[in-house]
Short mmCIF file of C-alpha atoms in Angstrom, two decimals:
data_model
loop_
_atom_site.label_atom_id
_atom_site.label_comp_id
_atom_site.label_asym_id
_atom_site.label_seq_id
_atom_site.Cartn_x
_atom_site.Cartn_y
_atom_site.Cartn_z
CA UNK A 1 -160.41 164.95 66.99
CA UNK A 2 -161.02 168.05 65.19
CA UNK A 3 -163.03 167.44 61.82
CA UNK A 4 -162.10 170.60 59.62
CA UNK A 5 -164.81 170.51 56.80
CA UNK A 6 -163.70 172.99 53.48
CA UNK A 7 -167.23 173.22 52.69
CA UNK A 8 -167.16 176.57 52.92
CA UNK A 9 -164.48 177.12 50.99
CA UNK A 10 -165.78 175.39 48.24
CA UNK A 11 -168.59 177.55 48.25
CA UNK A 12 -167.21 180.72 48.60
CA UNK A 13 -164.89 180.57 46.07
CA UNK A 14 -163.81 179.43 42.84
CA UNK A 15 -161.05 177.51 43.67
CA UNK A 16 -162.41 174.37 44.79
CA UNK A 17 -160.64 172.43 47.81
CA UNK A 18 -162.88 168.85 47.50
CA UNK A 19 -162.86 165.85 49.35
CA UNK A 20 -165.69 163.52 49.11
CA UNK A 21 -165.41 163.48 53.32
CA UNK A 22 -164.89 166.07 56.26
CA UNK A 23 -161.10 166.65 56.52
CA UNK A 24 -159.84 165.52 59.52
CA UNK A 25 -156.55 167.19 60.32
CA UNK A 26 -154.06 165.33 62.69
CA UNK A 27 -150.58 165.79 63.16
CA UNK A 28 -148.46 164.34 60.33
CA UNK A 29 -151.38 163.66 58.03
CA UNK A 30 -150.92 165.08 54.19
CA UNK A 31 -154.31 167.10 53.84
CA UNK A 32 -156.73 165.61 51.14
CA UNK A 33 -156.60 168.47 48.29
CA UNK A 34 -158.05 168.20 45.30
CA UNK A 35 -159.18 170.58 42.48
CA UNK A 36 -162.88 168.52 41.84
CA UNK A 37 -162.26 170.18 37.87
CA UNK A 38 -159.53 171.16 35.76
CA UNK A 39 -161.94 173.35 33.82
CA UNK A 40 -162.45 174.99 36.01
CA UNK A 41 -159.46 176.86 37.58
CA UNK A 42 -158.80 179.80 34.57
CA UNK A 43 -161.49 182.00 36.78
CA UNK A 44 -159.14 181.31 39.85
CA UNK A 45 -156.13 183.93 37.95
CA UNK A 46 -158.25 185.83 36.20
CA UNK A 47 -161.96 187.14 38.10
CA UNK A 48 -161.73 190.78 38.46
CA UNK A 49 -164.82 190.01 41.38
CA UNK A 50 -161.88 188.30 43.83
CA UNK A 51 -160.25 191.12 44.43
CA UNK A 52 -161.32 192.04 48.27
CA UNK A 53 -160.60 188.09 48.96
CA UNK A 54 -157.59 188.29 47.84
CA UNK A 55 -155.95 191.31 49.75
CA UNK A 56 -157.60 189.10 52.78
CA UNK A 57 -155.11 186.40 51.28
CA UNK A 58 -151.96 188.94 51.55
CA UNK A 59 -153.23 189.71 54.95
CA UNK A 60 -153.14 186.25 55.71
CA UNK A 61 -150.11 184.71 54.33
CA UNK A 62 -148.32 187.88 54.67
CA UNK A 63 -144.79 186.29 55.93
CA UNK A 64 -145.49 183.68 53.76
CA UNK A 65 -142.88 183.35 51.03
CA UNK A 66 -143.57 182.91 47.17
CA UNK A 67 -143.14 179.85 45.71
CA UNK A 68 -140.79 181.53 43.19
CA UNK A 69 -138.84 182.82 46.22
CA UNK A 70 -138.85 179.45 48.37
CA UNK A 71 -135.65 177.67 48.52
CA UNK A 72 -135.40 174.33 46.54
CA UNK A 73 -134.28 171.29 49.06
CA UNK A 74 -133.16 168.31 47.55
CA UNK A 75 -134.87 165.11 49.86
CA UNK A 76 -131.90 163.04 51.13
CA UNK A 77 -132.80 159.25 50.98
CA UNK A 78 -132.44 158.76 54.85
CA UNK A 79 -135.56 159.59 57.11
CA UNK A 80 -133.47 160.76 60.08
CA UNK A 81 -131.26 163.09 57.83
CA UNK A 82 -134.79 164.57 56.59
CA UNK A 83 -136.11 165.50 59.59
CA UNK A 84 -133.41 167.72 59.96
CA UNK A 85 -133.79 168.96 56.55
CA UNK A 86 -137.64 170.00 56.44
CA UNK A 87 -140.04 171.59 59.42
CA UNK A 88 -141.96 169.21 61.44
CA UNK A 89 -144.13 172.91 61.57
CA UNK A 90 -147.47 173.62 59.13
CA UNK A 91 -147.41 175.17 55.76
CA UNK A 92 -147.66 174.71 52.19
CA UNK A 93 -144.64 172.68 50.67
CA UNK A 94 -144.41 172.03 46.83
CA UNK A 95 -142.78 168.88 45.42
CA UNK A 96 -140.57 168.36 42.70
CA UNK A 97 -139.27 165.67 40.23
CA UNK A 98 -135.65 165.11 38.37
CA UNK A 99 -136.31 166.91 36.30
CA UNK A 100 -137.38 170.02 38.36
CA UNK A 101 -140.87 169.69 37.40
CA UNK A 102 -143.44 170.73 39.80
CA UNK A 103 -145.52 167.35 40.31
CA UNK A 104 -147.71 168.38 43.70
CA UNK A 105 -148.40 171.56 45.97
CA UNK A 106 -149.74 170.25 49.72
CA UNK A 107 -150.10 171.20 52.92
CA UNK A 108 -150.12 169.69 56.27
CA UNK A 109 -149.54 170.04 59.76
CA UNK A 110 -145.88 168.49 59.91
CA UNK A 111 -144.29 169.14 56.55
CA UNK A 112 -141.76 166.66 57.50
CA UNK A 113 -143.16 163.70 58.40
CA UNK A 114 -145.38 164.72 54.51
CA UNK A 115 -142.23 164.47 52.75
CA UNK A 116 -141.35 161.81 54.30
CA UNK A 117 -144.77 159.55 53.26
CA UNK A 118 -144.34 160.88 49.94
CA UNK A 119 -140.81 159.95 49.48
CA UNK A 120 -141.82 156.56 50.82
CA UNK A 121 -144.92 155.97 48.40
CA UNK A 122 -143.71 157.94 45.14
CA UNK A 123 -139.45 158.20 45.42
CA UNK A 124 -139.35 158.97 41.80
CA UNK A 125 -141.45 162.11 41.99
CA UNK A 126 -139.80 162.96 45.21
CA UNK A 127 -136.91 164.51 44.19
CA UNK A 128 -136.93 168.01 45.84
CA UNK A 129 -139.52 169.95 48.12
CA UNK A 130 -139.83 173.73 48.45
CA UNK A 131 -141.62 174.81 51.76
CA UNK A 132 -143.52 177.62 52.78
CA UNK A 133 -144.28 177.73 56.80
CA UNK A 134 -147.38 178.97 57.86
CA UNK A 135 -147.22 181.27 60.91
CA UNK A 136 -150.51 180.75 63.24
CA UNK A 137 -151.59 178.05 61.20
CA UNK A 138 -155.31 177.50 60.92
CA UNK A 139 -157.82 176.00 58.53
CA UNK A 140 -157.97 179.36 57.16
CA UNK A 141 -154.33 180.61 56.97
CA UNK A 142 -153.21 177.35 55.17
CA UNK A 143 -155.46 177.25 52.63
CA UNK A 144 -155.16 180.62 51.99
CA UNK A 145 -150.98 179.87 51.92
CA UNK A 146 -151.68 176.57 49.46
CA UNK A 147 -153.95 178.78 47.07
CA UNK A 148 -151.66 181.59 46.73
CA UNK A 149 -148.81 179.35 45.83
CA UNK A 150 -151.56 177.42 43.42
CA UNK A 151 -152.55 180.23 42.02
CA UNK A 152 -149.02 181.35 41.23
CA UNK A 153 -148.16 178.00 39.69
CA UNK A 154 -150.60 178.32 37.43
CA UNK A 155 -150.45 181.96 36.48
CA UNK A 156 -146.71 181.33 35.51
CA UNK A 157 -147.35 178.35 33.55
CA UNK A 158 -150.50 178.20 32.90
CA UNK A 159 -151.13 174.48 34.20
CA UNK A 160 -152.12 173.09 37.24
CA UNK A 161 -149.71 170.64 38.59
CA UNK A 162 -150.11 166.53 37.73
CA UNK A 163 -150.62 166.06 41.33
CA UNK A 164 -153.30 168.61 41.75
CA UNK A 165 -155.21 167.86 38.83
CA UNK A 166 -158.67 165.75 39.61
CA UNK A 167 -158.69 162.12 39.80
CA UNK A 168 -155.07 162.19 40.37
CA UNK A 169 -154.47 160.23 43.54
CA UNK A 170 -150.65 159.70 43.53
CA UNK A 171 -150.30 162.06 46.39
CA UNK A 172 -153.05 161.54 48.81
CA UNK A 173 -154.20 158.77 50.60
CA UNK A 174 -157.74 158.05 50.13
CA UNK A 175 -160.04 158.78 52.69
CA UNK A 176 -160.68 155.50 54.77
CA UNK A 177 -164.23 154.80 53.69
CA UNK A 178 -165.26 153.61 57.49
CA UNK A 179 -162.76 153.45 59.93
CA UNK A 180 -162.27 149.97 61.87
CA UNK A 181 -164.50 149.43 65.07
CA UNK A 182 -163.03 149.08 68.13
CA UNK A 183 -162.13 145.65 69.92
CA UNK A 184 -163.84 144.71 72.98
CA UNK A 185 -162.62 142.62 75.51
CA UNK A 186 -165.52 140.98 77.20
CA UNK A 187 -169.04 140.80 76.37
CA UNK A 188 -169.92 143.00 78.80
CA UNK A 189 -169.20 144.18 82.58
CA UNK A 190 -171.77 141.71 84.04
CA UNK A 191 -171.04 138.67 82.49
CA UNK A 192 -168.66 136.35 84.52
CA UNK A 193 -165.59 135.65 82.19
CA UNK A 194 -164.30 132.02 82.21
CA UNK A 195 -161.01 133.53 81.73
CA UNK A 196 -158.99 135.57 83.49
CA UNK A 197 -159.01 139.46 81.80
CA UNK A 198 -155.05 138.83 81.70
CA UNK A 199 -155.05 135.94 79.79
CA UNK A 200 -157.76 137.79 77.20
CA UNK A 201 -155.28 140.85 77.19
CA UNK A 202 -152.00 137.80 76.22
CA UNK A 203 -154.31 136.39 73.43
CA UNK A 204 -155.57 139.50 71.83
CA UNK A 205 -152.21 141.39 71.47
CA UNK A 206 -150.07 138.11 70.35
CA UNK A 207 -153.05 137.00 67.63
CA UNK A 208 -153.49 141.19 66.09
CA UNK A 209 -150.23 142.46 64.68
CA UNK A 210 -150.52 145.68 65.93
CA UNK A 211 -153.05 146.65 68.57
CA UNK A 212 -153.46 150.05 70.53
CA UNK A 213 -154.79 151.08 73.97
CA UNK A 214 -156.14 153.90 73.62
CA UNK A 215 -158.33 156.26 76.22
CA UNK A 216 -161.31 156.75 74.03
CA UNK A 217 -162.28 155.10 70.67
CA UNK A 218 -160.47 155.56 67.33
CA UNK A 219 -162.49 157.73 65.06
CA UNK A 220 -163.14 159.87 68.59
CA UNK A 221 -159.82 159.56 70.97
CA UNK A 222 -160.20 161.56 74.66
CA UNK A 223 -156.97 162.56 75.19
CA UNK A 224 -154.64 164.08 73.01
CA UNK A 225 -152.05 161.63 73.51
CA UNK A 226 -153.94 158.92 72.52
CA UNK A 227 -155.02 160.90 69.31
CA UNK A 228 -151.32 161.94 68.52
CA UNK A 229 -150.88 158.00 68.33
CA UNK A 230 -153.93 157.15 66.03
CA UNK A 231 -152.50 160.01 63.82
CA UNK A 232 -149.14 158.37 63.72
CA UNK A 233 -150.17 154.59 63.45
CA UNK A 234 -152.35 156.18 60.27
CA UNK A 235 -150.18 158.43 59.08
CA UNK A 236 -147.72 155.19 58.52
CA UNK A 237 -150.43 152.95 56.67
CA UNK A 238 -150.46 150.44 59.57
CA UNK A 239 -153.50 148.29 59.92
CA UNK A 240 -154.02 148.13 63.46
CA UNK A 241 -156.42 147.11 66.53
CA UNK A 242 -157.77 149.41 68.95
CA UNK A 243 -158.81 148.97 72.31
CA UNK A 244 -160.53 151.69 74.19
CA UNK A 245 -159.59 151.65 78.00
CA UNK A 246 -162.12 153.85 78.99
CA UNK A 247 -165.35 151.13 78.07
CA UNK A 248 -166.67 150.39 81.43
CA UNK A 249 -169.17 148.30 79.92
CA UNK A 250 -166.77 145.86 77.19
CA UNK A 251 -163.61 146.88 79.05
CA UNK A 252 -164.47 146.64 82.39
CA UNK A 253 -160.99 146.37 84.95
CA UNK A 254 -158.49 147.21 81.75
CA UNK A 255 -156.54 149.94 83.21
CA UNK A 256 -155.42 148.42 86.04
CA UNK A 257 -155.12 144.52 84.79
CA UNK A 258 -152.85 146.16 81.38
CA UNK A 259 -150.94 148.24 83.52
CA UNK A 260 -150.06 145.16 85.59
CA UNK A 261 -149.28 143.16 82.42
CA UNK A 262 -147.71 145.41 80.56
CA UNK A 263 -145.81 146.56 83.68
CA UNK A 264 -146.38 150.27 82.41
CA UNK A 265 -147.72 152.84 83.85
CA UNK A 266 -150.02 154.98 81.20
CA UNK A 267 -151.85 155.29 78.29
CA UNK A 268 -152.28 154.79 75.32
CA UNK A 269 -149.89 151.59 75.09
CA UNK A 270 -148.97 150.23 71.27
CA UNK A 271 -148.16 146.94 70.90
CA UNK A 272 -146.46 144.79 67.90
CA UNK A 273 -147.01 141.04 67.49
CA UNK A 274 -147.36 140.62 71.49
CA UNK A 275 -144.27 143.52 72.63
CA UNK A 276 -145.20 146.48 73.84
CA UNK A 277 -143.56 149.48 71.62
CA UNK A 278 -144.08 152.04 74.26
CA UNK A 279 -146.82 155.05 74.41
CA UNK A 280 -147.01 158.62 73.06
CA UNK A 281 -143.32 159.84 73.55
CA UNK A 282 -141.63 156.62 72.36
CA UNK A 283 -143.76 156.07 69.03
CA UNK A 284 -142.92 159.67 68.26
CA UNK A 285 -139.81 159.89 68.76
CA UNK A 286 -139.44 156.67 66.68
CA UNK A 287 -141.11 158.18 63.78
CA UNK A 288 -139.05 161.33 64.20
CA UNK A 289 -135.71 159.12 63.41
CA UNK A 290 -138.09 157.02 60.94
CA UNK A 291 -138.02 153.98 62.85
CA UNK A 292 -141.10 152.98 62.95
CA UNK A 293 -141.83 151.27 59.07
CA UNK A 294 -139.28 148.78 60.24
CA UNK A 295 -141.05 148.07 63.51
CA UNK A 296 -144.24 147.63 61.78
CA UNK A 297 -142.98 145.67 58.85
CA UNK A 298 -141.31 142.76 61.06
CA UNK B 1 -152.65 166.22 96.20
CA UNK B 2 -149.79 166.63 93.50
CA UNK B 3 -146.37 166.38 93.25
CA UNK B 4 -143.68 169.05 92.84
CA UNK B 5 -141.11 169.60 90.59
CA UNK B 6 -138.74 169.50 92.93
CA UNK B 7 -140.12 165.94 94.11
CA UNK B 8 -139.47 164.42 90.84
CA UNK B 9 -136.36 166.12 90.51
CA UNK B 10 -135.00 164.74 93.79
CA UNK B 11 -136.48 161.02 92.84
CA UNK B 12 -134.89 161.17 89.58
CA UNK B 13 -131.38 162.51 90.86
CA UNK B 14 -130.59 160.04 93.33
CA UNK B 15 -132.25 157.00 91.58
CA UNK B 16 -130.78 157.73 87.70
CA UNK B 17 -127.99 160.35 88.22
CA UNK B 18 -128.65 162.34 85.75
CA UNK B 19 -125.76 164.92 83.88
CA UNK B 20 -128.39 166.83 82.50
CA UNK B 21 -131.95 167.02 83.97
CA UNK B 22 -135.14 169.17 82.90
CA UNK B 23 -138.35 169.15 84.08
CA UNK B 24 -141.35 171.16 83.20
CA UNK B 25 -144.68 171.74 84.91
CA UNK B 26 -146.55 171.56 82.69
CA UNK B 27 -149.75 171.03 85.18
CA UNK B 28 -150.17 174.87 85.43
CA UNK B 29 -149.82 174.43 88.79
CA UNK B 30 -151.87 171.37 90.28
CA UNK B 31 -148.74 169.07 89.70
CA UNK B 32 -150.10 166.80 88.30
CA UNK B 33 -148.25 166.57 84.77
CA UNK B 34 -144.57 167.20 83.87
CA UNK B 35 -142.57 167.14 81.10
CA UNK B 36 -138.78 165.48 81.59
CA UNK B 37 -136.00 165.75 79.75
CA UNK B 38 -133.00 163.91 81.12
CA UNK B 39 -129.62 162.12 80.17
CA UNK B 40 -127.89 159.62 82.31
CA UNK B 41 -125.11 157.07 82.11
CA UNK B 42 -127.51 154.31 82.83
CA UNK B 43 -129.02 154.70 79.50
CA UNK B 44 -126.42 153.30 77.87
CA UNK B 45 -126.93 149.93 76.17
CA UNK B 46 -130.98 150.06 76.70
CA UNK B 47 -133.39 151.06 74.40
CA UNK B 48 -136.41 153.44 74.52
CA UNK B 49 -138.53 151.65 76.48
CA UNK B 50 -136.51 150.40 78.74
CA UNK B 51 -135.40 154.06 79.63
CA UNK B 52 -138.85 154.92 79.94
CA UNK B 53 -139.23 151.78 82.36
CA UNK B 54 -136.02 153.04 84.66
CA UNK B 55 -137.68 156.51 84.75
CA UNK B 56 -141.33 154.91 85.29
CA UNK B 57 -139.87 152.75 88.05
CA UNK B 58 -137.49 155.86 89.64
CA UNK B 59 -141.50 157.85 89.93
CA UNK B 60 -143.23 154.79 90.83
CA UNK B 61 -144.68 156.64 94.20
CA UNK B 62 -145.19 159.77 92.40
CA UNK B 63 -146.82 158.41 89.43
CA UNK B 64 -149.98 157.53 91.51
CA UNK B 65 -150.58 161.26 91.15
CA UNK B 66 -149.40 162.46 88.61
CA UNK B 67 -151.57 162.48 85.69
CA UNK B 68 -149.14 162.81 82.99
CA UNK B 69 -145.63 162.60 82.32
CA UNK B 70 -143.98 163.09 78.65
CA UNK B 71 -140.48 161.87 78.28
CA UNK B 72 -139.19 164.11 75.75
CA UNK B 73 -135.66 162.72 75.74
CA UNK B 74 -133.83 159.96 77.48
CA UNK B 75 -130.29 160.05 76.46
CA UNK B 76 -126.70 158.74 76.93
CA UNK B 77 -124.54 161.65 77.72
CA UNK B 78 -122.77 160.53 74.27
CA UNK B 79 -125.88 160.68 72.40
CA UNK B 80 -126.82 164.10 74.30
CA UNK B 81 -123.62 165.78 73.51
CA UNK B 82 -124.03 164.85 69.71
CA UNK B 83 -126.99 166.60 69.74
CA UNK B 84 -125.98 169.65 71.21
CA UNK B 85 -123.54 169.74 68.72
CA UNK B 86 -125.93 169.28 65.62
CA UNK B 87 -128.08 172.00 67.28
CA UNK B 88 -125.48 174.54 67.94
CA UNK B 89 -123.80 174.13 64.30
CA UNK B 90 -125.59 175.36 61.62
CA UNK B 91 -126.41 172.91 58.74
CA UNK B 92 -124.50 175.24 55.68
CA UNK B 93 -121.47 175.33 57.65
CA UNK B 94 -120.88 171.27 56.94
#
């Protein structure tokens, strides 16, 4: 999974992009943004010394449309009519409220499925969303697109928006502090079980809610299909089980005996209470039509 | 060892007969992973996963070596032609 870390940024420049942890950027995740101080943005509008960096901002972000400029979409209260009304692309998007106040400026690597979480966990601050895709996005080129629409928040009004402000943690979810180990299946590959690895597979997907197969562990998946569904099953909130199939030690014989119980073919495999959901294709296309919260919540 | 497009595209026309059928090599060559897009009456009535199960089962012998296969639509000609539509029309003209 790639870790982005804005460490640099933060000490390059005066704008400070802060997490506490290494940013991890997967599909469909809201980035973790924060300003660490509201004292200390007026040097982000007004330092004579930035100049160079930011012509290397208009370089960047060159097709990148003002905020002023951006069109204002109202959200519409069904998921599957909002994926049709916002990107699943990268880029900046800024959020607003009833009253057209701005409340949050973010940016992520599928603007639609961040609308969507936000419109889930905050509908009253939800009300409309102005988006700004980033061609070529990178670590780089989207913070360089989030600043400049920042930075031209706050040099209109003079205020940085609720959202952004420090401490302020309507709009992103906090960093997991450690993420969940993996389960194991067997105490290891030279140990004779007492039951069969079939029956082990039955138990541990009908006792765990929601349990993954995965190729690879879940802080450090191996293939990127198997990543693309940790993103999703954390990108939804859902507390879930892994299972890594390639442990030959813990997991010795999973491939083949899941394939034969599950009667499918490939991996990663997602199941709910004891059903499998389906792999890579099926769990996003469900949370494309923004079926999956009812899945998970039965 | 891989498979062909044309392989898959033979298995899945004669076992799901398909109205619309795309596949994409997306092996770069070694055939060993595809990407299928496909529509066919005998979707209708099933869900997801048991469209992915009828296409699973319709590449049973090639799926031994094929490494990876993304379903990126299973559809109902009904459901397929609605799309079309919603592609084809632009959103300010409703």
């Amino acid at each position: 999974m790639a870790a982005i870390s804005f460490s640099t940024i933060q000490s390059s420049s005066s704008v400070r992009v802060l997490s506490s942890h290494p940013l991890e950027i997967t599909p469909h995740k809201p980035l973790f943004l924060h300003r660490s101080h509201s004292t200390s943005f007026p040097s982000i509008s007004s330092n004579p010394k930035n100049k160079s960096r930011r012509l290397f901002a208009l370089v960047v972000v060159s097709s990148l449309k003002k905020l002023a400029d951006a069109e204002l979409v109202p959200v519409p209260g069904e998921a599957d009519e909002l994926a049709s009304k916002f990107p699943s692309d990268s880029g900046v998007y800024a959020v607003y409220d009833k009253n057209n106040d701005l409340q949050f400026i973010g940016i992520s690597r599928s603007i639609a499925a961040s609308v969507l979480s936000h419109r889930k966990s905050v509908p009253d601050l939800c009300y409309s969303v102005k988006v700004g895709v980033v061609d070529e996005p990178n670590r780089t080129s989207l913070t360089q697109a989030w600043k400049s629409w920042l930075e031209e928040y706050i040099g209109a009004t003079g205020k940085v928006p609720p959202g952004n402000q420090s401490g302020n943690t309507t709009w992103v979810r906090q960093p997991q502090q450690k993420k969940k180990p993996d389960l194991r299946l067997t105490p290891g590959r030279h140990v004779q079980l007492t039951v069969p690895l079939e029956e082990l597979i039955d138990r541990l997907v009908k006792e765990n809610k929601v349990v993954a197969f995965i190729k690879g562990s879940r802080s450090a998946p191996l293939c990127g299909f198997s990543q693309r569904v940790v993103g999703i099953l954390e990108s939804e909130g859902v507390d879930f089980e892994s299972v890594d199939v390639l442990d030959e030690e813990y997991n010795y014989g999973l491939r083949e005996t899941l394939k034969r119980y599950s009667n499918w073919p490939t991996f990663p495999q997602v199941f709910v209470n004891g059903e499998l959901i389906g792999g890579c294709d099926i769990l996003s296309s469900m949370q494309e039509k923004g079926e999956l919260a009812t899945v998970f919540k039965k | 060892m891989g498979v062909t497009k044309e392989q898959v595209e033979a298995s899945l026309t004669s076992k799901m007969n398909p109205s619309h059928l795309e596949i994409i090599d997306t092996s770069g060559g070694c055939g060993a992973s595809f990407a299928i897009e496909i529509v066919s009456e005998q979707f209708e009535g099933k869900k997801l996963l048991e469209r992915h199960r009828m296409i699973n089962s319709a590449l049973a012998e090639e799926m031994q070596h094929i490494h990876a296969l993304s379903i990126k639509k299973a559809l109902t000609p009904t459901q397929w032609k609605q799309q079309q539509e919603s592609i084809s029309t632009p959103p300010s003209s409703q």
